[in-house]
Amino acid sequence: MSGDLFSYVYQFADVFAFLVLSAAGLAIIFGMMGIINMAHGEFIMCGVYVTSATYHMGLPLVLAQACGTAAAGLVGVVLEYLVIRPLYARPLDSLLVTLGVSLIATQGTLVILGSTFPGIGTPLGSFDVGVYTFSTYRMVLFAAAIGVLGFVYVLFMRTGFGVQARATMQNAAMARALGVPTSRIYALSFGIGAALAGLCGALYAPTMNLIPTMGAGFIVEAFVTVVVGGASVLLGTAPAAAVLAIIRSGLNAWYGQVIGQIGLLIAVILIVRVLPSGFSGWLARRSAS
Amino acid sequence: MFQRLNGPQTLGNGRGFWIGALAVFAVAVAFPAVADPYDVGNFAYFLIWIFMALGLCLMWGYGGMLSFGQTFFFGLGGYGYGVIEINIGAAHGGSLAALVLAVSVAALAAAILGYFMIYGRIGGVFFGIVTLSTTLALAAFVGQTAGPEWTVGTARLNGFNGMQGMSSLQLPWFGRDIDLEESALYYFLLVLLAATYVGLRLLVNSRFGNVLVAIREDPQRAELLGYDVRRYQLVTFVIGSLLAGLSGALYTAWGQFITPSSIGLPAAAMPIVWVAFAGRSDLTATFVGTFVLLFAFQTITIYSEQSALVLMGLLLVATVLFAPRGLMVGVGQSLARYSARRGG
Amino acid sequence: MAALLEIRALSRTFGGLFAVSDVDLDVNPGEIHCLIGPNGAGKSTLFKLVMGTYTPTHGSIRFDGEDITQMTPFRRVNLGMSIKMQAPSVFRALPVWQNVHIALQRRVPRRLLAAEEGRLLDLLGLTAEAARPAGELSHGQQQWLEIGMALALQPKLLLLDEPTAGLSPEETFRTGELVKRLAQAGMTVMVVEHDMDFVRQIATRVTVLHLGKIFAEGSVEAIVADPAVAEIYLGTPHANADS
């Protein structure tokens, strides 16, 4: 394969991985509960910070990343119990509450840990194709994104939890009547969503500067992917990420990151407008078929 | 005229309320005579933000559209004022023209963004995250304009260091220009804000306002009564966002400085906190509540800005969990009940 | 006389299932046209297609000589249609008078608004409740309020989706008399209804819908006497023929 062609594929894979990893947790929580978690970026930040802290305490990177993932998941379960649970029926209010949590988390971290935190060097070095040099770790991230999609598939399609979760998603009242512990399903889903956000942070920890406001760097991509993809990770997030990654990697290559982001946003707003009978109609038709 | 200021969409419709409101206005007019110039400048700063809070109140409380994009339009207005003013100069009404043009830019952007969202039927939580994404994208864009190539005419955007060099508002007055600073600016803002408040009260208690709350309650029913729901929503979104643009332009004129940090998070969360805390369902409550919060926020910021923001976050969480309709509205409704009991 | 509403070859599918299938239907000016049929026959879907909250997969709808097949609901309302939907949908948080006000204000000039509002509230028997939030009214009162709001538009064609659901026999009878008065005054009314007594009270013509298709059409007497209709509509043959 020529270096140029591989370069395009690599760019695409890089953006695709970023979109899937940053949106998966958000999409699971939205899909299960209709809630958009505005503190999503802070769960990612939590994953990054815990990964870095445990790594510098001497854990191997992979274990440190597992710690980051688990920590975000635990925080998610606690948060669900404290502030999300009273607001199941009020999705707009849960948007506000999680926005409040996001403020508390970023600014609280700034107060407690200051504005910088020791980072982690990117592992695994690089490889060459043609005249270009590529980061091996980015390929690991792509593999991880595929792994997350596989995990979500197995979790929702092949486990008892998945059966109960899908029943709750379809009709919570009916599921409750049939003995599904919907509160526990919600708590677990929120925890899994938060853990996936933490995993995203853990995976990207070795590639970034650690600042408490870093979550904001993920959420635009996570939001637009969920806006296009809707409630389902497998049938929504993954194809949305693929389409958006083509747009984004093209724009990145020619115009740079920031224009890439703005272009992505404009593309999403245009996509949503041209969908026949608007966005909600498209979503409804999709879920009906 | 007086009749049309009052109606079911606003708290405080009686004579007592308006006498009180006039008294508050009179105190505000007298304030610069007794306060020191620093405090006057400070109060002018508080007044600037209330425009965008009132705009959000209109969209969210009356129209049911929760926009996280107020800071996007604030940024367009703020940077717009700077770029235009630097290029055309302040004299001969130039700065006022810059103000009007900057607000027009924000309104135009609101019309375009609003058209795509509202006619693309993005509603509920998605309306919130698309508007927030827009804000964050603008912040990211302005943040990377530090280089000299990011210059519009003679105005340099200057990235995170912030844009500067624009002048304050100059009011042409019989052949000479009055520099709107300190108490002159304060009076200008006071009159503009009072006019905005009265204008919005007229709007929400008009036929338009009736339709707006009907759409908030049940858009489908409103459409089946023959109303072009999306057009009403779009007009409301433009008015609400335009007020944020006005806040932004006034802010830049006030401080002669603007940075991307007035656009991104956590700035985007502030209007939400004010309006949620104050009570989105009423303009007066939003006005008073926003003022109180701005005052409190600044007092705490003297010690630590981060702590002040943490407190704002806690306040938002507490409001939603324990007083979802807002604190000021609760107080206002108790007052209304009390006066109704005494009056009747 | 040309029909006020002409429905031609109208179909609507949901995920491959026909909710409404190849329906031809005329509603003539001044008639009270009742649409009956068992649950799931497609009556409400047909209403939504007429009102424009659903768009048809196939076919056309003309109203008052104009093709409205692709028109948005609010434009259809402005041409002279009005609907009371199946589930009472009033503006629950707003006071009763404001509900009426919002329905009236498009048509009635400002100086006449207060008088019209009072007249309509009086007609609905809701004058004493005017200041209460509409969501606090009884089910029957909400039904009436919604009929009143539909009437406030002075439509040429009034669509009523189960107007008597949840009403007492006395209220049902009064609703029927109101509908007859409206028709005498020149309004065309189309009603989806389950209550056969009510249909008998008001209908000038009845269409039976079954599995999304027109099954029979005629006078009330003819429909009630048709054993095939009784079979599909009532489940068991003639079980309710005398009710």
PDB file of N, CA, C and O in Angstrom, chain C residues 108-165:
ATOM      1  N   VAL C 108     -60.756  36.696  15.697  1.00  0.00           N
ATOM      2  CA  VAL C 108     -61.583  37.743  16.278  1.00  0.00           C
ATOM      3  C   VAL C 108     -60.741  38.989  16.536  1.00  0.00           C
ATOM      4  O   VAL C 108     -59.681  38.896  17.144  1.00  0.00           O
ATOM      5  N   PRO C 109     -61.191  40.162  16.073  1.00  0.00           N
ATOM      6  CA  PRO C 109     -60.438  41.384  16.351  1.00  0.00           C
ATOM      7  C   PRO C 109     -60.399  41.688  17.852  1.00  0.00           C
ATOM      8  O   PRO C 109     -61.286  41.275  18.597  1.00  0.00           O
ATOM      9  N   ARG C 110     -59.378  42.410  18.245  1.00  0.00           N
ATOM     10  CA  ARG C 110     -59.093  42.602  19.653  1.00  0.00           C
ATOM     11  C   ARG C 110     -60.289  43.160  20.438  1.00  0.00           C
ATOM     12  O   ARG C 110     -60.603  42.708  21.543  1.00  0.00           O
ATOM     13  N   ARG C 111     -61.005  44.134  19.838  1.00  0.00           N
ATOM     14  CA  ARG C 111     -62.048  44.792  20.627  1.00  0.00           C
ATOM     15  C   ARG C 111     -63.240  43.869  20.879  1.00  0.00           C
ATOM     16  O   ARG C 111     -64.026  44.078  21.797  1.00  0.00           O
ATOM     17  N   LEU C 112     -63.401  42.826  20.066  1.00  0.00           N
ATOM     18  CA  LEU C 112     -64.523  41.908  20.255  1.00  0.00           C
ATOM     19  C   LEU C 112     -64.131  40.669  21.052  1.00  0.00           C
ATOM     20  O   LEU C 112     -64.969  39.833  21.368  1.00  0.00           O
ATOM     21  N   LEU C 113     -62.840  40.570  21.356  1.00  0.00           N
ATOM     22  CA  LEU C 113     -62.318  39.314  21.902  1.00  0.00           C
ATOM     23  C   LEU C 113     -62.957  38.959  23.236  1.00  0.00           C
ATOM     24  O   LEU C 113     -63.387  37.822  23.449  1.00  0.00           O
ATOM     25  N   ALA C 114     -63.049  39.960  24.129  1.00  0.00           N
ATOM     26  CA  ALA C 114     -63.582  39.679  25.466  1.00  0.00           C
ATOM     27  C   ALA C 114     -65.016  39.179  25.375  1.00  0.00           C
ATOM     28  O   ALA C 114     -65.383  38.196  26.049  1.00  0.00           O
ATOM     29  N   ALA C 115     -65.811  39.793  24.525  1.00  0.00           N
ATOM     30  CA  ALA C 115     -67.215  39.409  24.398  1.00  0.00           C
ATOM     31  C   ALA C 115     -67.339  37.993  23.830  1.00  0.00           C
ATOM     32  O   ALA C 115     -68.092  37.156  24.347  1.00  0.00           O
ATOM     33  N   GLU C 116     -66.565  37.696  22.770  1.00  0.00           N
ATOM     34  CA  GLU C 116     -66.580  36.365  22.152  1.00  0.00           C
ATOM     35  C   GLU C 116     -66.163  35.297  23.158  1.00  0.00           C
ATOM     36  O   GLU C 116     -66.756  34.222  23.225  1.00  0.00           O
ATOM     37  N   GLU C 117     -65.127  35.644  23.916  1.00  0.00           N
ATOM     38  CA  GLU C 117     -64.601  34.709  24.901  1.00  0.00           C
ATOM     39  C   GLU C 117     -65.682  34.366  25.928  1.00  0.00           C
ATOM     40  O   GLU C 117     -65.897  33.194  26.248  1.00  0.00           O
ATOM     41  N   GLY C 118     -66.380  35.409  26.399  1.00  0.00           N
ATOM     42  CA  GLY C 118     -67.447  35.198  27.376  1.00  0.00           C
ATOM     43  C   GLY C 118     -68.564  34.352  26.790  1.00  0.00           C
ATOM     44  O   GLY C 118     -69.079  33.429  27.445  1.00  0.00           O
ATOM     45  N   ARG C 119     -68.913  34.628  25.524  1.00  0.00           N
ATOM     46  CA  ARG C 119     -69.997  33.897  24.886  1.00  0.00           C
ATOM     47  C   ARG C 119     -69.656  32.412  24.764  1.00  0.00           C
ATOM     48  O   ARG C 119     -70.458  31.539  25.075  1.00  0.00           O
ATOM     49  N   LEU C 120     -68.407  32.145  24.355  1.00  0.00           N
ATOM     50  CA  LEU C 120     -67.999  30.756  24.159  1.00  0.00           C
ATOM     51  C   LEU C 120     -67.910  30.011  25.497  1.00  0.00           C
ATOM     52  O   LEU C 120     -68.359  28.876  25.609  1.00  0.00           O
ATOM     53  N   LEU C 121     -67.357  30.669  26.498  1.00  0.00           N
ATOM     54  CA  LEU C 121     -67.261  30.034  27.814  1.00  0.00           C
ATOM     55  C   LEU C 121     -68.657  29.714  28.332  1.00  0.00           C
ATOM     56  O   LEU C 121     -68.895  28.659  28.930  1.00  0.00           O
ATOM     57  N   ASP C 122     -69.602  30.611  28.074  1.00  0.00           N
ATOM     58  CA  ASP C 122     -70.976  30.418  28.484  1.00  0.00           C
ATOM     59  C   ASP C 122     -71.570  29.199  27.786  1.00  0.00           C
ATOM     60  O   ASP C 122     -72.173  28.339  28.407  1.00  0.00           O
ATOM     61  N   LEU C 123     -71.342  29.128  26.469  1.00  0.00           N
ATOM     62  CA  LEU C 123     -71.840  28.000  25.681  1.00  0.00           C
ATOM     63  C   LEU C 123     -71.298  26.673  26.218  1.00  0.00           C
ATOM     64  O   LEU C 123     -71.993  25.664  26.254  1.00  0.00           O
ATOM     65  N   LEU C 124     -70.052  26.690  26.650  1.00  0.00           N
ATOM     66  CA  LEU C 124     -69.410  25.470  27.145  1.00  0.00           C
ATOM     67  C   LEU C 124     -69.757  25.208  28.602  1.00  0.00           C
ATOM     68  O   LEU C 124     -69.385  24.171  29.152  1.00  0.00           O
ATOM     69  N   GLY C 125     -70.432  26.151  29.250  1.00  0.00           N
ATOM     70  CA  GLY C 125     -70.748  25.990  30.663  1.00  0.00           C
ATOM     71  C   GLY C 125     -69.511  26.063  31.541  1.00  0.00           C
ATOM     72  O   GLY C 125     -69.431  25.400  32.579  1.00  0.00           O
ATOM     73  N   LEU C 126     -68.534  26.814  31.115  1.00  0.00           N
ATOM     74  CA  LEU C 126     -67.269  26.859  31.863  1.00  0.00           C
ATOM     75  C   LEU C 126     -66.992  28.251  32.432  1.00  0.00           C
ATOM     76  O   LEU C 126     -65.880  28.525  32.874  1.00  0.00           O
ATOM     77  N   THR C 127     -67.997  29.113  32.436  1.00  0.00           N
ATOM     78  CA  THR C 127     -67.766  30.476  32.919  1.00  0.00           C
ATOM     79  C   THR C 127     -67.222  30.478  34.346  1.00  0.00           C
ATOM     80  O   THR C 127     -66.280  31.218  34.661  1.00  0.00           O
ATOM     81  N   ALA C 128     -67.770  29.618  35.186  1.00  0.00           N
ATOM     82  CA  ALA C 128     -67.343  29.616  36.593  1.00  0.00           C
ATOM     83  C   ALA C 128     -65.922  29.084  36.746  1.00  0.00           C
ATOM     84  O   ALA C 128     -65.258  29.346  37.750  1.00  0.00           O
ATOM     85  N   GLU C 129     -65.458  28.339  35.742  1.00  0.00           N
ATOM     86  CA  GLU C 129     -64.132  27.716  35.845  1.00  0.00           C
ATOM     87  C   GLU C 129     -63.081  28.519  35.099  1.00  0.00           C
ATOM     88  O   GLU C 129     -61.943  28.065  34.966  1.00  0.00           O
ATOM     89  N   ALA C 130     -63.445  29.685  34.580  1.00  0.00           N
ATOM     90  CA  ALA C 130     -62.575  30.395  33.638  1.00  0.00           C
ATOM     91  C   ALA C 130     -61.159  30.600  34.139  1.00  0.00           C
ATOM     92  O   ALA C 130     -60.201  30.532  33.368  1.00  0.00           O
ATOM     93  N   ALA C 131     -60.994  30.840  35.427  1.00  0.00           N
ATOM     94  CA  ALA C 131     -59.666  31.185  35.940  1.00  0.00           C
ATOM     95  C   ALA C 131     -58.846  29.967  36.340  1.00  0.00           C
ATOM     96  O   ALA C 131     -57.658  30.083  36.642  1.00  0.00           O
ATOM     97  N   ARG C 132     -59.467  28.781  36.334  1.00  0.00           N
ATOM     98  CA  ARG C 132     -58.700  27.586  36.768  1.00  0.00           C
ATOM     99  C   ARG C 132     -57.810  27.088  35.642  1.00  0.00           C
ATOM    100  O   ARG C 132     -58.149  27.215  34.460  1.00  0.00           O
ATOM    101  N   PRO C 133     -56.667  26.491  35.984  1.00  0.00           N
ATOM    102  CA  PRO C 133     -55.861  25.858  34.944  1.00  0.00           C
ATOM    103  C   PRO C 133     -56.677  24.756  34.267  1.00  0.00           C
ATOM    104  O   PRO C 133     -57.371  24.002  34.952  1.00  0.00           O
ATOM    105  N   ALA C 134     -56.577  24.669  32.954  1.00  0.00           N
ATOM    106  CA  ALA C 134     -57.404  23.723  32.216  1.00  0.00           C
ATOM    107  C   ALA C 134     -57.146  22.283  32.645  1.00  0.00           C
ATOM    108  O   ALA C 134     -58.040  21.448  32.591  1.00  0.00           O
ATOM    109  N   GLY C 135     -55.929  21.994  33.100  1.00  0.00           N
ATOM    110  CA  GLY C 135     -55.606  20.645  33.527  1.00  0.00           C
ATOM    111  C   GLY C 135     -56.361  20.206  34.775  1.00  0.00           C
ATOM    112  O   GLY C 135     -56.420  19.026  35.078  1.00  0.00           O
ATOM    113  N   GLU C 136     -56.965  21.170  35.491  1.00  0.00           N
ATOM    114  CA  GLU C 136     -57.702  20.820  36.714  1.00  0.00           C
ATOM    115  C   GLU C 136     -59.160  20.495  36.437  1.00  0.00           C
ATOM    116  O   GLU C 136     -59.881  20.067  37.336  1.00  0.00           O
ATOM    117  N   LEU C 137     -59.612  20.726  35.192  1.00  0.00           N
ATOM    118  CA  LEU C 137     -61.012  20.429  34.867  1.00  0.00           C
ATOM    119  C   LEU C 137     -61.253  18.929  34.864  1.00  0.00           C
ATOM    120  O   LEU C 137     -60.323  18.143  34.694  1.00  0.00           O
ATOM    121  N   SER C 138     -62.528  18.546  35.012  1.00  0.00           N
ATOM    122  CA  SER C 138     -62.876  17.136  34.888  1.00  0.00           C
ATOM    123  C   SER C 138     -62.662  16.714  33.434  1.00  0.00           C
ATOM    124  O   SER C 138     -62.564  17.550  32.530  1.00  0.00           O
ATOM    125  N   HIS C 139     -62.619  15.383  33.249  1.00  0.00           N
ATOM    126  CA  HIS C 139     -62.384  14.865  31.905  1.00  0.00           C
ATOM    127  C   HIS C 139     -63.426  15.396  30.918  1.00  0.00           C
ATOM    128  O   HIS C 139     -63.101  15.864  29.827  1.00  0.00           O
ATOM    129  N   GLY C 140     -64.693  15.340  31.336  1.00  0.00           N
ATOM    130  CA  GLY C 140     -65.774  15.801  30.461  1.00  0.00           C
ATOM    131  C   GLY C 140     -65.639  17.272  30.125  1.00  0.00           C
ATOM    132  O   GLY C 140     -65.834  17.695  28.982  1.00  0.00           O
ATOM    133  N   GLN C 141     -65.288  18.066  31.143  1.00  0.00           N
ATOM    134  CA  GLN C 141     -65.118  19.507  30.910  1.00  0.00           C
ATOM    135  C   GLN C 141     -63.968  19.772  29.948  1.00  0.00           C
ATOM    136  O   GLN C 141     -64.042  20.677  29.103  1.00  0.00           O
ATOM    137  N   GLN C 142     -62.897  18.960  30.069  1.00  0.00           N
ATOM    138  CA  GLN C 142     -61.774  19.146  29.132  1.00  0.00           C
ATOM    139  C   GLN C 142     -62.202  18.808  27.706  1.00  0.00           C
ATOM    140  O   GLN C 142     -61.823  19.491  26.754  1.00  0.00           O
ATOM    141  N   GLN C 143     -63.014  17.736  27.574  1.00  0.00           N
ATOM    142  CA  GLN C 143     -63.528  17.382  26.246  1.00  0.00           C
ATOM    143  C   GLN C 143     -64.308  18.556  25.659  1.00  0.00           C
ATOM    144  O   GLN C 143     -64.130  18.921  24.495  1.00  0.00           O
ATOM    145  N   TRP C 144     -65.161  19.143  26.478  1.00  0.00           N
ATOM    146  CA  TRP C 144     -65.977  20.253  25.999  1.00  0.00           C
ATOM    147  C   TRP C 144     -65.120  21.461  25.680  1.00  0.00           C
ATOM    148  O   TRP C 144     -65.351  22.136  24.685  1.00  0.00           O
ATOM    149  N   LEU C 145     -64.160  21.723  26.546  1.00  0.00           N
ATOM    150  CA  LEU C 145     -63.271  22.865  26.283  1.00  0.00           C
ATOM    151  C   LEU C 145     -62.583  22.680  24.927  1.00  0.00           C
ATOM    152  O   LEU C 145     -62.483  23.621  24.132  1.00  0.00           O
ATOM    153  N   GLU C 146     -62.164  21.444  24.671  1.00  0.00           N
ATOM    154  CA  GLU C 146     -61.459  21.241  23.410  1.00  0.00           C
ATOM    155  C   GLU C 146     -62.391  21.358  22.211  1.00  0.00           C
ATOM    156  O   GLU C 146     -62.012  21.915  21.177  1.00  0.00           O
ATOM    157  N   ILE C 147     -63.608  20.866  22.359  1.00  0.00           N
ATOM    158  CA  ILE C 147     -64.585  21.057  21.282  1.00  0.00           C
ATOM    159  C   ILE C 147     -64.804  22.554  21.077  1.00  0.00           C
ATOM    160  O   ILE C 147     -64.839  23.056  19.945  1.00  0.00           O
ATOM    161  N   GLY C 148     -64.887  23.275  22.192  1.00  0.00           N
ATOM    162  CA  GLY C 148     -65.092  24.727  22.109  1.00  0.00           C
ATOM    163  C   GLY C 148     -63.947  25.405  21.379  1.00  0.00           C
ATOM    164  O   GLY C 148     -64.149  26.313  20.566  1.00  0.00           O
ATOM    165  N   MET C 149     -62.715  24.952  21.655  1.00  0.00           N
ATOM    166  CA  MET C 149     -61.554  25.557  20.987  1.00  0.00           C
ATOM    167  C   MET C 149     -61.585  25.256  19.491  1.00  0.00           C
ATOM    168  O   MET C 149     -61.241  26.109  18.663  1.00  0.00           O
ATOM    169  N   ALA C 150     -62.013  24.038  19.149  1.00  0.00           N
ATOM    170  CA  ALA C 150     -62.118  23.690  17.726  1.00  0.00           C
ATOM    171  C   ALA C 150     -63.192  24.546  17.058  1.00  0.00           C
ATOM    172  O   ALA C 150     -63.030  24.997  15.921  1.00  0.00           O
ATOM    173  N   LEU C 151     -64.269  24.797  17.786  1.00  0.00           N
ATOM    174  CA  LEU C 151     -65.360  25.613  17.254  1.00  0.00           C
ATOM    175  C   LEU C 151     -64.970  27.076  17.104  1.00  0.00           C
ATOM    176  O   LEU C 151     -65.461  27.774  16.210  1.00  0.00           O
ATOM    177  N   ALA C 152     -64.093  27.519  18.007  1.00  0.00           N
ATOM    178  CA  ALA C 152     -63.718  28.925  18.022  1.00  0.00           C
ATOM    179  C   ALA C 152     -63.144  29.364  16.675  1.00  0.00           C
ATOM    180  O   ALA C 152     -63.204  30.527  16.312  1.00  0.00           O
ATOM    181  N   LEU C 153     -62.592  28.411  15.921  1.00  0.00           N
ATOM    182  CA  LEU C 153     -62.017  28.748  14.628  1.00  0.00           C
ATOM    183  C   LEU C 153     -63.088  28.922  13.562  1.00  0.00           C
ATOM    184  O   LEU C 153     -62.774  29.290  12.436  1.00  0.00           O
ATOM    185  N   GLN C 154     -64.360  28.622  13.899  1.00  0.00           N
ATOM    186  CA  GLN C 154     -65.466  28.647  12.927  1.00  0.00           C
ATOM    187  C   GLN C 154     -65.072  27.933  11.639  1.00  0.00           C
ATOM    188  O   GLN C 154     -65.076  28.511  10.547  1.00  0.00           O
ATOM    189  N   PRO C 155     -64.765  26.636  11.759  1.00  0.00           N
ATOM    190  CA  PRO C 155     -64.285  25.907  10.589  1.00  0.00           C
ATOM    191  C   PRO C 155     -65.421  25.579   9.629  1.00  0.00           C
ATOM    192  O   PRO C 155     -66.585  25.563  10.016  1.00  0.00           O
ATOM    193  N   LYS C 156     -65.045  25.307   8.371  1.00  0.00           N
ATOM    194  CA  LYS C 156     -66.025  24.754   7.437  1.00  0.00           C
ATOM    195  C   LYS C 156     -66.220  23.273   7.732  1.00  0.00           C
ATOM    196  O   LYS C 156     -67.300  22.745   7.569  1.00  0.00           O
ATOM    197  N   LEU C 157     -65.099  22.642   8.114  1.00  0.00           N
ATOM    198  CA  LEU C 157     -65.144  21.207   8.412  1.00  0.00           C
ATOM    199  C   LEU C 157     -64.612  20.989   9.820  1.00  0.00           C
ATOM    200  O   LEU C 157     -63.481  21.357  10.125  1.00  0.00           O
ATOM    201  N   LEU C 158     -65.460  20.404  10.645  1.00  0.00           N
ATOM    202  CA  LEU C 158     -65.058  20.131  12.025  1.00  0.00           C
ATOM    203  C   LEU C 158     -64.837  18.626  12.169  1.00  0.00           C
ATOM    204  O   LEU C 158     -65.722  17.830  11.842  1.00  0.00           O
ATOM    205  N   LEU C 159     -63.643  18.235  12.629  1.00  0.00           N
ATOM    206  CA  LEU C 159     -63.338  16.825  12.840  1.00  0.00           C
ATOM    207  C   LEU C 159     -63.374  16.540  14.336  1.00  0.00           C
ATOM    208  O   LEU C 159     -62.692  17.204  15.115  1.00  0.00           O
ATOM    209  N   LEU C 160     -64.169  15.559  14.714  1.00  0.00           N
ATOM    210  CA  LEU C 160     -64.257  15.214  16.137  1.00  0.00           C
ATOM    211  C   LEU C 160     -63.841  13.764  16.309  1.00  0.00           C
ATOM    212  O   LEU C 160     -64.502  12.852  15.801  1.00  0.00           O
ATOM    213  N   ASP C 161     -62.733  13.534  17.014  1.00  0.00           N
ATOM    214  CA  ASP C 161     -62.245  12.172  17.236  1.00  0.00           C
ATOM    215  C   ASP C 161     -62.730  11.721  18.617  1.00  0.00           C
ATOM    216  O   ASP C 161     -62.219  12.185  19.629  1.00  0.00           O
ATOM    217  N   GLU C 162     -63.706  10.849  18.636  1.00  0.00           N
ATOM    218  CA  GLU C 162     -64.319  10.330  19.861  1.00  0.00           C
ATOM    219  C   GLU C 162     -64.709  11.441  20.827  1.00  0.00           C
ATOM    220  O   GLU C 162     -64.195  11.518  21.943  1.00  0.00           O
ATOM    221  N   PRO C 163     -65.637  12.294  20.434  1.00  0.00           N
ATOM    222  CA  PRO C 163     -65.983  13.431  21.280  1.00  0.00           C
ATOM    223  C   PRO C 163     -66.683  13.037  22.567  1.00  0.00           C
ATOM    224  O   PRO C 163     -66.699  13.818  23.516  1.00  0.00           O
ATOM    225  N   THR C 164     -67.252  11.835  22.629  1.00  0.00           N
ATOM    226  CA  THR C 164     -68.028  11.508  23.832  1.00  0.00           C
ATOM    227  C   THR C 164     -67.270  10.576  24.776  1.00  0.00           C
ATOM    228  O   THR C 164     -67.816  10.163  25.792  1.00  0.00           O
ATOM    229  N   ALA C 165     -66.010  10.245  24.450  1.00  0.00           N
ATOM    230  CA  ALA C 165     -65.265   9.337  25.317  1.00  0.00           C
ATOM    231  C   ALA C 165     -65.184   9.926  26.722  1.00  0.00           C
ATOM    232  O   ALA C 165     -64.781  11.068  26.912  1.00  0.00           O
TER     233      ALA C 165
END
